[in-house]
Structures are given as structure tokens and as C-alpha cells.
Amino acid sequence: MTQTADESLHVTATDRSIELVNAAAQAAADRLAHDIIAYDVSDVLSITDAFLLASAPNDRQVKSIVDEIEERLNKDLGAKPVRREGDRDARWILLDYVDIVVHVQHSEERVFYALERLWKDCPELELPEDARQTRGKAEEHAKLMGIDGTDGELS
């Protein structure tokens, strides 16, 4: 049985997962995260419904974004992560809420690991406007800092 493009992009994540993703995306946007995007991975993974990806240009901001997401989800939705990994270096911090997994990466890790390529066939979840407006911010920041986005070298 073949699926049409519309059928293959059907969102199957639960309402709770979407609520968590939206709250986390807004919290990340409020802390000036770059390139926030979320994917419904519920059809391809049995361990979670959605992945939220965000990045920041430095380790300190990565940690700040993660702390804000964790605080906001706990305060507003009563959700606490069952696991938090990556604090030591703050280059890639993962928050596992079972229903969703949040990945906040240093911009360099985001480019290197390119998680978007892994999940590009999964439906993208609609996010709050503030989160959508973060698209392309990493590239903007790199240009401001004199970094050539093609190879990471200084211009």
C-alpha cells in the first residue's frame, strides 16, 4: 500500500505531546534559541511522539534555554523530564519527557549532527509564531560573527 504525500505527513502525536512541544518551543524562543523545529516521530519511533530541536551559539545560552524549557514545562504543565543528559559540556543537552524529547544543541553540533536530515520524512509540527521566527537565526549569527557557514572557517 502506497501513501500519498498528504497521508505520509499526517500528525499522529498526542494532544499532550503537542502541548508540551508548543510550551517548550515558546520557552526556547523566549531565551533566543535559533532554528526551532519539531517533528512528529510517533509513526517511526515507539519511545516518543515528538522531537523538538533548537540551537544556540554558545554553551551558556544552550544551558539557559534548557533551564527555561524545564522550568516552564514544570510550572505551566506539571511535566518533569525523566532524564536530562549533556549538562557537563552543554554542547548538546537532551531533555526526555517520554512524550517528547527536546534537543538543544550548540550551533556547531547542530550543523555537524544534522538531526533534521534524519527526521525530514516525518511531519513537521506547527509551532508558536515566536518559535517559527527563529528559523535562519543561526545563519544570521554566523554571518555576524564572520563565520562561513559552508565549512565553519572564519571568513
Coordinates of N, CA and C in Angstrom, one line a residue, residues 10-14 17 21 38-53 98-101 103 115-116 118-125:
H10 N 0.7 13.0 7.9 CA -0.4 13.1 8.9 C 0.2 13.0 10.3
V11 N -0.1 14.0 11.1 CA 0.4 14.1 12.5 C -0.4 13.1 13.4
T12 N 0.3 12.2 14.1 CA -0.3 11.3 15.0 C 0.1 11.4 16.4
A13 N 0.9 12.5 16.7 CA 1.3 12.7 18.1 C 0.1 13.1 18.9
T14 N 0.1 12.8 20.2 CA -1.0 13.0 21.1 C -1.1 14.5 21.3
S17 N 1.4 15.6 23.8 CA 2.8 15.8 23.2 C 2.8 17.2 22.5
V21 N 5.3 20.2 23.3 CA 6.2 20.8 22.2 C 6.0 22.3 22.1
A38 N 10.1 21.2 15.2 CA 9.6 20.0 15.9 C 9.1 19.0 14.8
Y39 N 9.3 17.7 15.1 CA 8.9 16.7 14.2 C 8.0 15.7 15.0
D40 N 7.0 15.2 14.3 CA 6.2 14.1 14.9 C 6.8 12.8 14.4
V41 N 7.4 12.1 15.4 CA 8.2 10.9 15.1 C 7.4 9.7 15.6
S42 N 6.1 9.9 16.0 CA 5.3 8.8 16.6 C 5.1 7.6 15.7
D43 N 5.1 7.8 14.4 CA 4.9 6.7 13.4 C 6.2 5.9 13.2
V44 N 7.3 6.4 13.5 CA 8.6 5.7 13.3 C 9.3 5.3 14.5
L45 N 9.0 5.9 15.7 CA 9.6 5.5 16.9 C 8.5 5.2 17.9
S46 N 8.7 4.1 18.7 CA 7.7 3.8 19.7 C 8.0 4.4 21.1
I47 N 9.2 5.0 21.2 CA 9.6 5.5 22.5 C 9.2 7.0 22.8
T48 N 8.8 7.7 21.8 CA 8.3 9.1 22.0 C 7.5 9.5 20.8
D49 N 6.7 10.6 21.0 CA 5.9 11.1 20.0 C 6.5 12.2 19.1
A50 N 7.4 13.0 19.7 CA 7.9 14.2 19.0 C 9.3 14.6 19.5
F51 N 10.0 15.1 18.5 CA 11.4 15.7 18.8 C 11.3 17.2 18.6
L52 N 11.8 18.0 19.6 CA 11.9 19.4 19.4 C 13.4 19.7 19.3
L53 N 13.8 20.4 18.3 CA 15.2 20.8 18.1 C 15.4 22.3 18.2
V98 N 9.4 11.6 27.9 CA 8.8 10.4 27.4 C 7.9 10.8 26.2
D99 N 6.9 11.6 26.4 CA 6.0 12.0 25.3 C 6.8 12.8 24.2
I100 N 7.8 13.6 24.7 CA 8.6 14.4 23.7 C 10.0 14.3 24.2
V101 N 11.0 14.5 23.3 CA 12.4 14.6 23.6 C 12.8 16.0 23.0
H103 N 16.0 18.5 22.2 CA 17.4 18.5 21.9 C 17.8 20.0 21.8
L115 N 20.4 16.6 12.7 CA 19.2 15.8 13.0 C 18.0 16.0 12.1
E116 N 17.9 17.2 11.5 CA 16.8 17.4 10.6 C 16.9 16.4 9.4
L118 N 17.8 13.4 9.5 CA 17.3 12.1 9.9 C 15.8 12.0 10.0
W119 N 15.2 13.1 10.3 CA 13.7 13.2 10.6 C 12.9 13.9 9.5
K120 N 13.6 14.2 8.4 CA 12.9 15.1 7.3 C 11.7 14.4 6.7
D121 N 11.6 13.1 6.8 CA 10.4 12.4 6.3 C 9.2 12.4 7.2
C122 N 9.4 12.9 8.5 CA 8.4 12.9 9.5 C 7.7 14.3 9.4
P123 N 6.4 14.3 9.7 CA 5.6 15.5 9.7 C 6.2 16.6 10.6
E124 N 6.3 17.8 10.1 CA 6.8 18.9 11.0 C 5.6 19.4 11.7
L125 N 5.8 19.7 13.0 CA 4.7 20.2 13.9 C 4.6 21.7 13.8

